[in-house]
Every structure is written in C-alpha cells, then in structure tokens.
Short mmCIF file of C-alpha atoms and ligand atoms in Angstrom, two decimals:
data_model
loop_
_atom_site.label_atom_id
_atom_site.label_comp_id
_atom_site.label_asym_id
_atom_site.label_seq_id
_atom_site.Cartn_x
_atom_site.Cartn_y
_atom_site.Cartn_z
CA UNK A 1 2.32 59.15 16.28
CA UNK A 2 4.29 60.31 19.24
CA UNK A 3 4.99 63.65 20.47
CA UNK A 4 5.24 66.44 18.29
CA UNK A 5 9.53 66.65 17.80
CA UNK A 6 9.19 62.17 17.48
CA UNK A 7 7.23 63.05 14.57
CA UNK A 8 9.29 65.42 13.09
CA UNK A 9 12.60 63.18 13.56
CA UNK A 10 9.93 60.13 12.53
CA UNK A 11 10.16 62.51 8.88
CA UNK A 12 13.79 62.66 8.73
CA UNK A 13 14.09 58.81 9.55
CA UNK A 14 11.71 58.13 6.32
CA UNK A 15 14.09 60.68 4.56
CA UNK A 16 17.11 58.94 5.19
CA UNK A 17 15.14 55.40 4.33
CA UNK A 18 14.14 56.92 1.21
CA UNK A 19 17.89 57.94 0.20
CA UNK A 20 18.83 54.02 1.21
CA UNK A 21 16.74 52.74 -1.08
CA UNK A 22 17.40 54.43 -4.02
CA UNK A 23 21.60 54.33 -2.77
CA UNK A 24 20.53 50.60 -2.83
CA UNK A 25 18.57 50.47 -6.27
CA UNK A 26 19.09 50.57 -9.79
CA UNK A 27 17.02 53.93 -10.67
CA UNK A 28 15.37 53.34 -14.29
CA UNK A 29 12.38 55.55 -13.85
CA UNK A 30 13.15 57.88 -17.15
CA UNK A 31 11.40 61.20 -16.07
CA UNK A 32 13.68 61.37 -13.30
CA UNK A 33 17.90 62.28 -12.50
CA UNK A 34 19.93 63.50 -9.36
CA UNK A 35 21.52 66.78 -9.13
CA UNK A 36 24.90 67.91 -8.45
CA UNK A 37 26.49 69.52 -5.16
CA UNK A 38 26.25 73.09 -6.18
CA UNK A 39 22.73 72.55 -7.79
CA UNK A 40 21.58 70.76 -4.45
CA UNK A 41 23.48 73.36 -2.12
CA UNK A 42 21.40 76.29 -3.91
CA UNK A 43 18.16 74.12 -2.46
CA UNK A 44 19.50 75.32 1.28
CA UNK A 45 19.79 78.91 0.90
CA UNK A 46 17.74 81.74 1.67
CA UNK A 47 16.78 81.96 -1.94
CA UNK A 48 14.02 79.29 -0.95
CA UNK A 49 12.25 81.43 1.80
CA UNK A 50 11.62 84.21 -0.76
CA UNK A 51 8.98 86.17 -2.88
CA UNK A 52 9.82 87.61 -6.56
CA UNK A 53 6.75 87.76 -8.50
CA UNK A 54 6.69 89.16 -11.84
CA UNK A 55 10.19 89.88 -13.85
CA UNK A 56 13.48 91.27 -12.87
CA UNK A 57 13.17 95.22 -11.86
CA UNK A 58 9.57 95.02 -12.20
CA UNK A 59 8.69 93.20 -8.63
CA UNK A 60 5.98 93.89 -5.96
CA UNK A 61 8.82 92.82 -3.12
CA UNK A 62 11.64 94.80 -2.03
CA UNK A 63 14.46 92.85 -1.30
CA UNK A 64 14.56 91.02 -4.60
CA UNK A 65 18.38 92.85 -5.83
CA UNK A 66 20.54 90.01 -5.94
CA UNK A 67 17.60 87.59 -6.80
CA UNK A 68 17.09 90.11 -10.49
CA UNK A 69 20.63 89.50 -10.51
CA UNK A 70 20.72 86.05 -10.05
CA UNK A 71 17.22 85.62 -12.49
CA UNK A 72 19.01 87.12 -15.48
CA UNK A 73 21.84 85.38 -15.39
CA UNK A 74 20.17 81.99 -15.53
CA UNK A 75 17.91 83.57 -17.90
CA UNK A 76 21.16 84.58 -20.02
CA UNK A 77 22.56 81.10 -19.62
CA UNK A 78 19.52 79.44 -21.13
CA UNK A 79 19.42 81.52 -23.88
CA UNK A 80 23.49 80.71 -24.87
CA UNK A 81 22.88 76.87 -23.74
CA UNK A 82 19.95 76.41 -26.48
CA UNK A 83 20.61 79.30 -28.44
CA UNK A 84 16.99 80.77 -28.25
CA UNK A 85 16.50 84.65 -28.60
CA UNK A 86 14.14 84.38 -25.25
CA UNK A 87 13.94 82.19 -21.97
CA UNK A 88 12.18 82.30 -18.90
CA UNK A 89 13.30 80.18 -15.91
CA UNK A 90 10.51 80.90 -13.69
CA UNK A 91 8.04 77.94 -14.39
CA UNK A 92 8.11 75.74 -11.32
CA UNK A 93 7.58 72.17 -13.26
CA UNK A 94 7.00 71.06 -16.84
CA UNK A 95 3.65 70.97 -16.29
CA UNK A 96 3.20 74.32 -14.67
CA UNK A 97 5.38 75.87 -18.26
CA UNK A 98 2.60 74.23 -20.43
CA UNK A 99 0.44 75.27 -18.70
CA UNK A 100 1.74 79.09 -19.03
CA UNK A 101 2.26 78.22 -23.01
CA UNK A 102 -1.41 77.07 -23.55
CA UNK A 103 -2.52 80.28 -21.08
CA UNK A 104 -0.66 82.41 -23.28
CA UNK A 105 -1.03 81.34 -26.59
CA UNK A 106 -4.77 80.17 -26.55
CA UNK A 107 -8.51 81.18 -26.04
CA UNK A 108 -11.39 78.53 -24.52
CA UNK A 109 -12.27 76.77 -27.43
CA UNK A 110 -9.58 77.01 -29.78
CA UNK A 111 -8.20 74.12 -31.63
CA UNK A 112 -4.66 71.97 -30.92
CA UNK A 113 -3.17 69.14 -31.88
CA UNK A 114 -1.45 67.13 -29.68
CA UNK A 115 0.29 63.92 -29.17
CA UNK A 116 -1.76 60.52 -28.37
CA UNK A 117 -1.62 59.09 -24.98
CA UNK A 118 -0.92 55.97 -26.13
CA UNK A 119 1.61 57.10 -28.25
CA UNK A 120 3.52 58.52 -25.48
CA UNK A 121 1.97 61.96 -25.01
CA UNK A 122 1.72 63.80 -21.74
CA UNK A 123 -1.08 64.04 -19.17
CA UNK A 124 -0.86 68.11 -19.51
CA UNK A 125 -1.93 67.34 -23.25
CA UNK A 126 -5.03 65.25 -22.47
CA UNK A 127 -8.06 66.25 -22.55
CA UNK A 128 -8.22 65.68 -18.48
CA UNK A 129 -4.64 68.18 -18.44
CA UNK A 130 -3.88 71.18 -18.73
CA UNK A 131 -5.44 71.19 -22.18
CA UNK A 132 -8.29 70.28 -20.89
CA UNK A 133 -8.32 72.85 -18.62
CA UNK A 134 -8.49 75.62 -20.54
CA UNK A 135 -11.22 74.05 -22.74
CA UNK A 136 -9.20 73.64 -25.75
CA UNK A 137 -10.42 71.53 -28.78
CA UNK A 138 -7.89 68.53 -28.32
CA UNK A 139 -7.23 66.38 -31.34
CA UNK A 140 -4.65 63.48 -31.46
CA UNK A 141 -2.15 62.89 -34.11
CA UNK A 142 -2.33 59.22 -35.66
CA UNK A 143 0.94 57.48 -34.11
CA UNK A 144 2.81 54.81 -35.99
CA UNK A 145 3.61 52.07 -34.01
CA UNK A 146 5.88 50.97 -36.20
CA UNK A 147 7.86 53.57 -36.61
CA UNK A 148 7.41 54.44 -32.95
CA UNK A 149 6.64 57.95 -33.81
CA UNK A 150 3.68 60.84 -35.25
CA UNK A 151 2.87 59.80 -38.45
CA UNK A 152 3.85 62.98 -40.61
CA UNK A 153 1.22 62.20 -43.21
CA UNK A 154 -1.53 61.53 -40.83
CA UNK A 155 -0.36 64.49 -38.81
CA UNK A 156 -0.44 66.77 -42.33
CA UNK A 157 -3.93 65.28 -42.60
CA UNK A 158 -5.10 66.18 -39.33
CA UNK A 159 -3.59 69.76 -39.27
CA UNK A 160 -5.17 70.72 -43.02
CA UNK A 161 -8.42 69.51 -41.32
CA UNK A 162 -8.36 70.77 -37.95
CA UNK A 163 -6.92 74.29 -38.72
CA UNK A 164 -5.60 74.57 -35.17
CA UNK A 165 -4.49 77.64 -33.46
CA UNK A 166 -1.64 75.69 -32.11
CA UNK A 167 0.14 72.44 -32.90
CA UNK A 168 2.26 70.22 -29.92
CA UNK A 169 4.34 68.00 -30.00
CA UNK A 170 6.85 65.77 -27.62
CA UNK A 171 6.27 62.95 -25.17
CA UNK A 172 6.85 61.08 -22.55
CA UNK A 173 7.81 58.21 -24.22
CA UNK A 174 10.22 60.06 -26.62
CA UNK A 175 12.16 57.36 -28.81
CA UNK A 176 12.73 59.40 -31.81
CA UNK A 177 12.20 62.38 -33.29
CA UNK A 178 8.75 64.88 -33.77
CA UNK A 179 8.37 65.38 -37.30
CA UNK A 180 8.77 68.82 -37.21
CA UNK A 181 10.54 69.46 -40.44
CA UNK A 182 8.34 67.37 -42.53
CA UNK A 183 5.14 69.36 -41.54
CA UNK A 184 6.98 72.35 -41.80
CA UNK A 185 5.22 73.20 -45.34
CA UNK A 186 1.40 72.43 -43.38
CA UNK A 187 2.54 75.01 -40.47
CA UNK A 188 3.22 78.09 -42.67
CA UNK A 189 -0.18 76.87 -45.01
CA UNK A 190 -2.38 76.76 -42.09
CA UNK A 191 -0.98 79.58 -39.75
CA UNK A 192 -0.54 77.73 -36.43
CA UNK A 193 1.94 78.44 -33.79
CA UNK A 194 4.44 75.42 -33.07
CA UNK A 195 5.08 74.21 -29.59
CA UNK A 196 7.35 71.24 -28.56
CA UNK A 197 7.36 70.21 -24.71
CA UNK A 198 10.73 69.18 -24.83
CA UNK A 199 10.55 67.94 -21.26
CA UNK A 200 11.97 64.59 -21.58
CA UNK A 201 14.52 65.29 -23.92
CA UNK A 202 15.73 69.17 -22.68
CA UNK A 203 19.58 67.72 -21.98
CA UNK A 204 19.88 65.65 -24.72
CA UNK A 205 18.96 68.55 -26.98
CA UNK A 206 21.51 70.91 -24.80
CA UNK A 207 24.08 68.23 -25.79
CA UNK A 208 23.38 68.41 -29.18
CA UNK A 209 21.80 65.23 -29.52
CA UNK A 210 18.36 63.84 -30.64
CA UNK A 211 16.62 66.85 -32.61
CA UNK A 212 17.63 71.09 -32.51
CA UNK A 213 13.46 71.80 -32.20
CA UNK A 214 14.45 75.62 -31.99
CA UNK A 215 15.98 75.07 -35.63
CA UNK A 216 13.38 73.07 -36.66
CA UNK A 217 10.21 75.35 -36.55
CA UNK A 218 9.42 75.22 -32.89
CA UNK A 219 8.59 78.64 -31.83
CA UNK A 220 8.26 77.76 -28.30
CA UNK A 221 9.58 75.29 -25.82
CA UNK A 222 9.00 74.05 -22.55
CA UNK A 223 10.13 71.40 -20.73
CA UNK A 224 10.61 70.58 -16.83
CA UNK A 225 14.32 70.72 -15.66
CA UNK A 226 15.06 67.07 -14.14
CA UNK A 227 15.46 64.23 -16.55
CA UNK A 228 17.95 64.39 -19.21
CA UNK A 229 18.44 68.19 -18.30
CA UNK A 230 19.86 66.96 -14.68
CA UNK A 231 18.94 70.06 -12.18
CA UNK A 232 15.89 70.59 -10.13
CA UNK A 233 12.39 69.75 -10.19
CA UNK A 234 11.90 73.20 -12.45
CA UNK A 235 10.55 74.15 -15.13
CA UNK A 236 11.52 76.33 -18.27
CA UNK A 237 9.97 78.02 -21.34
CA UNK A 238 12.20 78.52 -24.66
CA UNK A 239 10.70 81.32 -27.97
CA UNK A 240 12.47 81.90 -30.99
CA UNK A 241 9.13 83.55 -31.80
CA UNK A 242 8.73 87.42 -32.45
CA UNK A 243 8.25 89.58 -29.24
CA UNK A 244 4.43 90.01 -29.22
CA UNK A 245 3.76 86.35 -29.29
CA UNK A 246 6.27 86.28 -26.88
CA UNK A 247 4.93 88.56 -24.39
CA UNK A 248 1.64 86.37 -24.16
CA UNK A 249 3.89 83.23 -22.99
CA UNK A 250 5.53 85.33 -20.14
CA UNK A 251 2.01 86.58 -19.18
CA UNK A 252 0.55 83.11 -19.10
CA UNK A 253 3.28 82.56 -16.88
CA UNK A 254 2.74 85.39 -14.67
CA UNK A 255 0.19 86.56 -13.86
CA UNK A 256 -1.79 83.18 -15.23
CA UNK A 257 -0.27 80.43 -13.59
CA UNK A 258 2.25 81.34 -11.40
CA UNK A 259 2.77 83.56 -8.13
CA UNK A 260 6.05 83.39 -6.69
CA UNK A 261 8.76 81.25 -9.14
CA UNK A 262 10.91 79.18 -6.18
CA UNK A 263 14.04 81.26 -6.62
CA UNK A 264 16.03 77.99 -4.87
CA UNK A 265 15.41 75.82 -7.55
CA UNK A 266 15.76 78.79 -9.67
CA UNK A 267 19.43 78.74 -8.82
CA UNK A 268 19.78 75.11 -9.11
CA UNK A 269 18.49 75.26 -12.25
CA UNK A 270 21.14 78.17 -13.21
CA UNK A 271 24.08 75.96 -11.73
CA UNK A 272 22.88 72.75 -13.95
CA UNK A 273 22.80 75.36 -17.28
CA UNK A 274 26.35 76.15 -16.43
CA UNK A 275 27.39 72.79 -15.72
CA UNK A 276 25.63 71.54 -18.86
CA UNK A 277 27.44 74.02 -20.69
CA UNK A 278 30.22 72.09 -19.93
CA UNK A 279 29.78 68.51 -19.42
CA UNK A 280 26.45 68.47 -21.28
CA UNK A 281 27.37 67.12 -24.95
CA UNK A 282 29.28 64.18 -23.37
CA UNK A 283 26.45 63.42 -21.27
CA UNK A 284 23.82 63.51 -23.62
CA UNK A 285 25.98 61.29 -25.81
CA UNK A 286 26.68 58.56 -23.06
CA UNK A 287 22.87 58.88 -22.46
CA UNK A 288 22.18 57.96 -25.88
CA UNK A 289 24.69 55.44 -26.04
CA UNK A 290 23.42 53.61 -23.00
CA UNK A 291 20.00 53.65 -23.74
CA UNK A 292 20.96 51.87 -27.32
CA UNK A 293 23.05 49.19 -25.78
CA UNK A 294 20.55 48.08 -22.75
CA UNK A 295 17.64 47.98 -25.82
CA UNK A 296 19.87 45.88 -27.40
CA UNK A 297 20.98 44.06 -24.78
CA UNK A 298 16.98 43.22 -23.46
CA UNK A 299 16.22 42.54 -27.06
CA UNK A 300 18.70 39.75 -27.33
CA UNK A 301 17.43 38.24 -24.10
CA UNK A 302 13.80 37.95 -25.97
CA UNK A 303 12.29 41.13 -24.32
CA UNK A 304 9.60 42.77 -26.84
CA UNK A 305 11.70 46.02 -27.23
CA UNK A 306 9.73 48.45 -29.57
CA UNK A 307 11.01 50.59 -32.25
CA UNK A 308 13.31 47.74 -33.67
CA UNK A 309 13.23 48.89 -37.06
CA UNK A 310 14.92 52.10 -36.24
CA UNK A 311 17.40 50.77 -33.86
CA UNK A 312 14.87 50.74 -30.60
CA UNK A 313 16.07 54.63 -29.69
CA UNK A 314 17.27 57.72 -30.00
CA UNK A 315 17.09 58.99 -27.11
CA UNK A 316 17.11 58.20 -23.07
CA UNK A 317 14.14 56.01 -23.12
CA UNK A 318 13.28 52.52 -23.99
CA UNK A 319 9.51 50.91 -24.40
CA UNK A 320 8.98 47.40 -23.75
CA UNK A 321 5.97 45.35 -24.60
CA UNK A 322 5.62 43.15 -21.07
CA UNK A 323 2.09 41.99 -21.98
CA UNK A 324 3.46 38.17 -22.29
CA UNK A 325 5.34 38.39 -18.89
CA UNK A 326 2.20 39.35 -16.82
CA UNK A 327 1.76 42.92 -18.07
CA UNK A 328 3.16 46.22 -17.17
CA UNK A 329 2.36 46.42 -13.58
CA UNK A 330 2.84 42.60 -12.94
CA UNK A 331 6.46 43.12 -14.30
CA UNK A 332 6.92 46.67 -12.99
CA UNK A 333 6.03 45.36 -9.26
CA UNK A 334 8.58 42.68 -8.98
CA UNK A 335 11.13 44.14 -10.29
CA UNK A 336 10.70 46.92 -7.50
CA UNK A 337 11.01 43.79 -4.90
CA UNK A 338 14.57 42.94 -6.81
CA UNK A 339 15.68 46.78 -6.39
CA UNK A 340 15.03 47.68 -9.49
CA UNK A 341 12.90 51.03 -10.07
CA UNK A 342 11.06 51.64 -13.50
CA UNK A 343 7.48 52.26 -14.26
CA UNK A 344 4.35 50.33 -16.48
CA UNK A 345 3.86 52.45 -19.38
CA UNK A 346 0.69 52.74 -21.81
CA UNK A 347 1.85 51.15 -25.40
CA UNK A 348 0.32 52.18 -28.83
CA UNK A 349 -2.68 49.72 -29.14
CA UNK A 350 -3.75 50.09 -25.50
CA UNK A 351 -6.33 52.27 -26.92
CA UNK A 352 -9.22 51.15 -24.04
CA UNK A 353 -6.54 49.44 -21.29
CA UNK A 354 -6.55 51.44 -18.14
CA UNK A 355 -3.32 53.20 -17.52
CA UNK A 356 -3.15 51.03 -14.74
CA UNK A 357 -2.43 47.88 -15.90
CA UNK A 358 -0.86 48.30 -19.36
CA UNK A 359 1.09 46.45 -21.46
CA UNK A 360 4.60 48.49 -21.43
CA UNK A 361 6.93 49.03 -19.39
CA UNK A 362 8.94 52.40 -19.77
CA UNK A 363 12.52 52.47 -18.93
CA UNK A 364 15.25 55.50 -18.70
CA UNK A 365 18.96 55.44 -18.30
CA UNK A 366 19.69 59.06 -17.78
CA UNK A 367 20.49 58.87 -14.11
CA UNK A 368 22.50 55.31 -14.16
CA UNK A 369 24.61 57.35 -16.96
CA UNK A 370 24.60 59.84 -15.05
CA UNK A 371 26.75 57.97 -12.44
CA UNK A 372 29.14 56.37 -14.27
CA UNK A 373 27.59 53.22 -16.08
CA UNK A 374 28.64 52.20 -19.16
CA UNK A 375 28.22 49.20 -21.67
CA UNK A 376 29.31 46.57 -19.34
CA UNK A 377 26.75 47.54 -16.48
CA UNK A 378 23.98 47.69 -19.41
CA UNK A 379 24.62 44.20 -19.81
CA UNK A 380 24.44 43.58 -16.24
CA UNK A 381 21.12 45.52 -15.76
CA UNK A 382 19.55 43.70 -19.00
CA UNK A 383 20.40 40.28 -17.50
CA UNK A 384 19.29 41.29 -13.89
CA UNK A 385 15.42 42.00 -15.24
CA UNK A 386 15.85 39.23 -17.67
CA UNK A 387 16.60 36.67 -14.24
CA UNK A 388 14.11 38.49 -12.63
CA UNK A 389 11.15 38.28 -14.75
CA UNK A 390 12.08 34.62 -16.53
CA UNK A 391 14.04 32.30 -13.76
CA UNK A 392 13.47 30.80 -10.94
CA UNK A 393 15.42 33.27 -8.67
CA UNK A 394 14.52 34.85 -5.60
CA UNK A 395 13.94 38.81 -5.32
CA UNK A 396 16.78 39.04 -2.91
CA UNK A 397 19.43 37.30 -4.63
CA UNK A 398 18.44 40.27 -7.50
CA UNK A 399 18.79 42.91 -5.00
CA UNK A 400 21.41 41.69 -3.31
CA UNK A 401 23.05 41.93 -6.96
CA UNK A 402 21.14 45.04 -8.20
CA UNK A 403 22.74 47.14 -4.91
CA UNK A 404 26.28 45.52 -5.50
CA UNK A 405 26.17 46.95 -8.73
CA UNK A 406 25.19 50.17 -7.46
CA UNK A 407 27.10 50.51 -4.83
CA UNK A 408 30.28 50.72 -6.70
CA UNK A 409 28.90 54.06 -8.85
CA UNK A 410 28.57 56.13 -5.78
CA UNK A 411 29.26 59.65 -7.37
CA UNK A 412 27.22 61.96 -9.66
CA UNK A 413 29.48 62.58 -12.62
CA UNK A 414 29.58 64.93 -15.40
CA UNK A 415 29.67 68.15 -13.06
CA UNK A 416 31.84 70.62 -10.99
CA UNK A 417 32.68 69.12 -7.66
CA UNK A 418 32.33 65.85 -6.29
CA UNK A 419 29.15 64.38 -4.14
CA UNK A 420 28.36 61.04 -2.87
CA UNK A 421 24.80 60.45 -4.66
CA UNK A 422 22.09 59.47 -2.38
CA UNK A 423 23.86 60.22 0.63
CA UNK A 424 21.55 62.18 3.82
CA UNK A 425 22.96 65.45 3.76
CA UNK A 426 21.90 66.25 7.79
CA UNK A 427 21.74 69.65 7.84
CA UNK A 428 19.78 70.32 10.87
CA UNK A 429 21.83 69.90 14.29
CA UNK A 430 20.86 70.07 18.47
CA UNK A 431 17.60 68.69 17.49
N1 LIG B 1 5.08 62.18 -15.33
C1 LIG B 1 6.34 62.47 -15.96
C2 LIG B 1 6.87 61.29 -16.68
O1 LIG B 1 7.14 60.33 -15.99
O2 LIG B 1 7.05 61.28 -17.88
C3 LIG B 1 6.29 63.66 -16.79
O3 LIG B 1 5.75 64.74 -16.09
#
C-alpha cells in the first residue's frame, strides 16, 4: 500500500479517476445530479467541521451564531420554494428524513401503506427499511402495470381495510403521478396521516411540474436533495400539517435519528433552493421534456419502454423492460463498458426475481439536462444504447462516441456562476 502520505495521494489519484470517468460518460443513473459552484464551494468551508444539534437558538454548542443564521434562512427558502407552512433542512439523506417521518409519526406496530417494490417503491419503505425498522405493519398498494402507477381503487380497497395510521406514497421509479387526489375522500374517512417521499421528484415539483403533493393532501414531505432537486447529498422534510403533528416530525428528526445535521451540505442545500428559485421551472421543464423525447426515441428503436399508454413519462425517469436483451444486469453491464452509466431496475411482475438480476433497466436524464442536452443529443444517446445492445459494435467505438458527446457539454447550467462539471477541484497544496 505504500507509505502512509502514497496512500493518501493513492486517494486523491482514484478521486481524480473517478471525476474522468464520469467527465468521460454519459451519466443516466436517475437518483443522481451534479451541483453548482456555490453549492459545491459551501462543501469546503468550516461549516463542515461543525456541531449544531437541535434547532436554531436552542443548541448544546456555543459557536453555532451564524450557523442559526444561516439554518433559518434555508429553512425560510424552502418554505417560499414549495410553499409549505413548515420545513426542516436538517435531515442528512432521503432516507435518514423518512426515517425521522416514520419516528415521528408512528408507534411499533402500527399500520402503513406503502408503495410495492416492484412497483417502484423505496428500500426505506420495505419491510427490510426503515419501515421495517420501526416494526411497522407494512402493506403494499396493488400497482398497475399498465398504467405504470398505484391503482387508486385497489389502493381505496386496501386503505378501508387496513385502517392505517399512515399512508405513503412516491418511488423510485416515479413515471407519473401518486393518486393522491383520488383517495382523498378514503384519507379523511379513515383518519390517516398522508406522507409522500418526494425524493425523486423534489425539483420537478419546485419547477412546477409533475404533481403540487402539498396541494394535494400530503401533509408531509420528504425527499433527499440530489436528483431532480440538484444540490447536495441532503435531505429535507416538508408539513402543511397543524403544529402538534408537526412537532413529532422535528422530534423524530432530532433527537430520534439524527445528532449533528452536516451544516456544509446544509448550505449547499440553501444555495440550490435559491438557485432553484430561479432557474428551477425551466429546468424541471427541460427535464421533463428530455425524458419524453429519449422514451420516445428508445421506443422507436424497438426498446420495451413502459408506460406507453400514457406517453412513457412524466417525469425524469424512464423504465425499460431489457428481459429480451439479456436482462437488466446483462444490459446494464455493457453499457457501463461503452461509457454509459444507468442501473437494472426491478419491473412490476418481478414479483420473486432477485433485485439482482431483473428485468428493467431504470434510466434518468436529470443530470444530462442538467448540462445542456437537448432533443438532438436524446437521439444520439437512444441510438448509442440501441448500437450497443443490438449491433455488432465494439464497446470502444461506443465510448469513444459516448465521451465525444460529452465532452462538448462541459458546464453545469441552469445556475449562478459558471463551473466546468467533473473537473478535480485540487484544493489541497505542498503535499
Ligand atoms: N437508491 C436511490 C435510487 O436510486 O432511487 C434512492 O435512495
């Protein structure tokens, strides 16, 4: 391994390999984004070194003025970005806010409802999650693969039955909607509390776009602060509920799950709120846009693209069913080898398939938007997998394409200043 400053240059080196390869890839993975110079600068400062546990004026660290300073305003911003009487940026992933929610909001052995699996749901919503965690009495909406989304009558079925103390919805594979206005009736009849992880989907939903959950009957969301939403890995919690209810969300979060919040990211995640304040209802638009024509695109080249009746999506993501091409992790492999970075994906009917080798792929255009594609390099992208999987090409004439293609969208757009995206910022010097 070498002596002890070899292997901390040996890190760097893999650091600056690791920002090659994705400066050299097309980045399709759809849980994922890049950040912009003043989000990324706020990951260098002091703010990172820190302890502020608890809420603003109310700490157990001196030393924490400008950081109650610099904790309300992002709290303030969040609240005029989604319009939400409460907000709490102190969650330090999605996962880590749902967790905080369920804390909050539930006893061992109460009932939820939650999103399938296979129909896209979340890991923190599985029975082996977060949900799982605090013993909660997990049952599944039906999903429609059809449709691509909860089946509201199934759904109304299940909550009638169930009674649960709280019902969840969003995904990770979020084409369309949650049916949240057509089971608004079967909330207010059975009493339940409604919670939408809007993780996926946070900036398209800042940008006005896909659904307004808030306005829909949502009394809480969460969601983590790096795929549509383009800051940090963060998290966030939203409540338009009263105050009480309110009170046990912030006390999941602290004391339950968290200690100290990560008051760098904390500011990163202020810096995107602004900066989606401003550039956010174009992006989410372009998102959208994108994500419809490269469905389209793959869908024309024979790829099984799912959700056809409904126009294949609404929002950042596309599903497609590889099983005919080798499967999900066949496909998902080589197209890694061509430079092209996506991940296998659990479909509705892999009910039994390990998550392993399923028969989706799962693909996100968020971050490709995010640097300037358009239409045209839709097209492109579609036709590179399409070679890829179906011709007789080798994985370096792909890549060799696939980083051509990238290279000429170096910057991260739709933001205040101007950065060269995947470049090594060196930082460190007389090493
Ligand atoms: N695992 C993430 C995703 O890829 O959807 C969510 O946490």
């Amino acid at each position: 391994m070498g002596n002890p400053r070899e292997s901390a240059l040996k890190i760097r080196d893999m650091a600056r390999r690791h920002n090659r390869l994705f400066g050299d890839s097309i980045p399709l993975i759809a849980s994922e984004n890049i950040m912009s110079p003043l989000a990324m600068e706020m990951l260098l400062t002091d703010f990172g070194s820190r302890y502020a546990e608890g809420l603003p004026h109310q700490r157990y660290y001196q030393g924490n003025q400008i950081v109650d300073e610099m904790e309300e305003y992002a709290t303030e911003l969040l609240r005029r970005l989604f319009g939400s009487r409460f907000a709490d940026p102190r969650p330090i992933s999605g996962t880590v806010a749902n967790m905080g929610v369920i804390y909050g909001l539930t006893k061992v052995g109460d009932p939820i409802t939650v999103p399938d699996l296979s129909g896209g749901g979340h890991i923190s919503a599985a029975k082996f999650g977060a949900v799982g965690f605090r013993g909660l009495d997990a049952s599944p909406y039906p999903f429609d693969p059809d449709t691509m989304s909860i089946d509201p009558d199934g759904a109304r079925k299940l909550i009638l039955e169930k009674k649960p103390k709280v019902a969840l919805f969003g995904q990770s594979v979020f084409l369309f909607p949650a049916p949240l206005k057509e089971l608004s009736d079967t909330f207010q009849e059975v009493g339940c509390r409604v919670w939408y992880d809007a993780a996926h989907v946070l900036g398209l939903i800042a940008g006005g776009k896909f659904q307004d959950p808030l306005r829909e009957g949502a009394e809480i969301v969460s969601g983590s602060t790096h795929k549509t939403f383009p800051g940090p890995q963060h998290g966030v919690v939203l409540g338009q509920s009263d105050e009480t209810v309110w009170k046990h969300v912030q006390r999941g979060l602290f004391p339950g799950v968290l200690s100290n919040h990560h008051l760098n990211t904390m500011a990163a995640l202020a810096v995107t709120t602004a900066e989606e304040m401003e550039f956010g209802r174009k992006y989410a638009s372009d998102i959208v846009d994108n994500a419809q024509a490269l469905a389209e695109e793959l869908h024309s080249l024979g790829f099984r693209v799912l959700g056809e009746k409904r126009g294949f999506t609404e929002s950042h993501t596309i599903a497609a069913d590889v099983s005919e091409m080798g499967g999900g992790k066949e496909v998902a492999e080589k197209l890694e080898r061509c430079g092209i970075i996506l991940n296998k994906n659990l479909l509705p009917g892999d009910q039994g398939k390990k998550s392993q080798d399923p028969s989706g792929i799962r693909i996100g255009v968020q971050e490709i938007t995010r640097l300037g594609m358009g239409k045209s390099e839709m097209k492109e992208i579609a036709s590179l997998i399409h070679r890829a999987i179906t011709k007789n090409v080798t994985d370096r004439e792909i890549s060799e394409s696939a980083a051509g293609l990238k290279r000429q969208f170096p910057e991260v757009r739709y933001c205040f200043g101007k950065l060269h995206a995947y470049e090594y910022p060196e930082f460190a010097k007389g090493i």
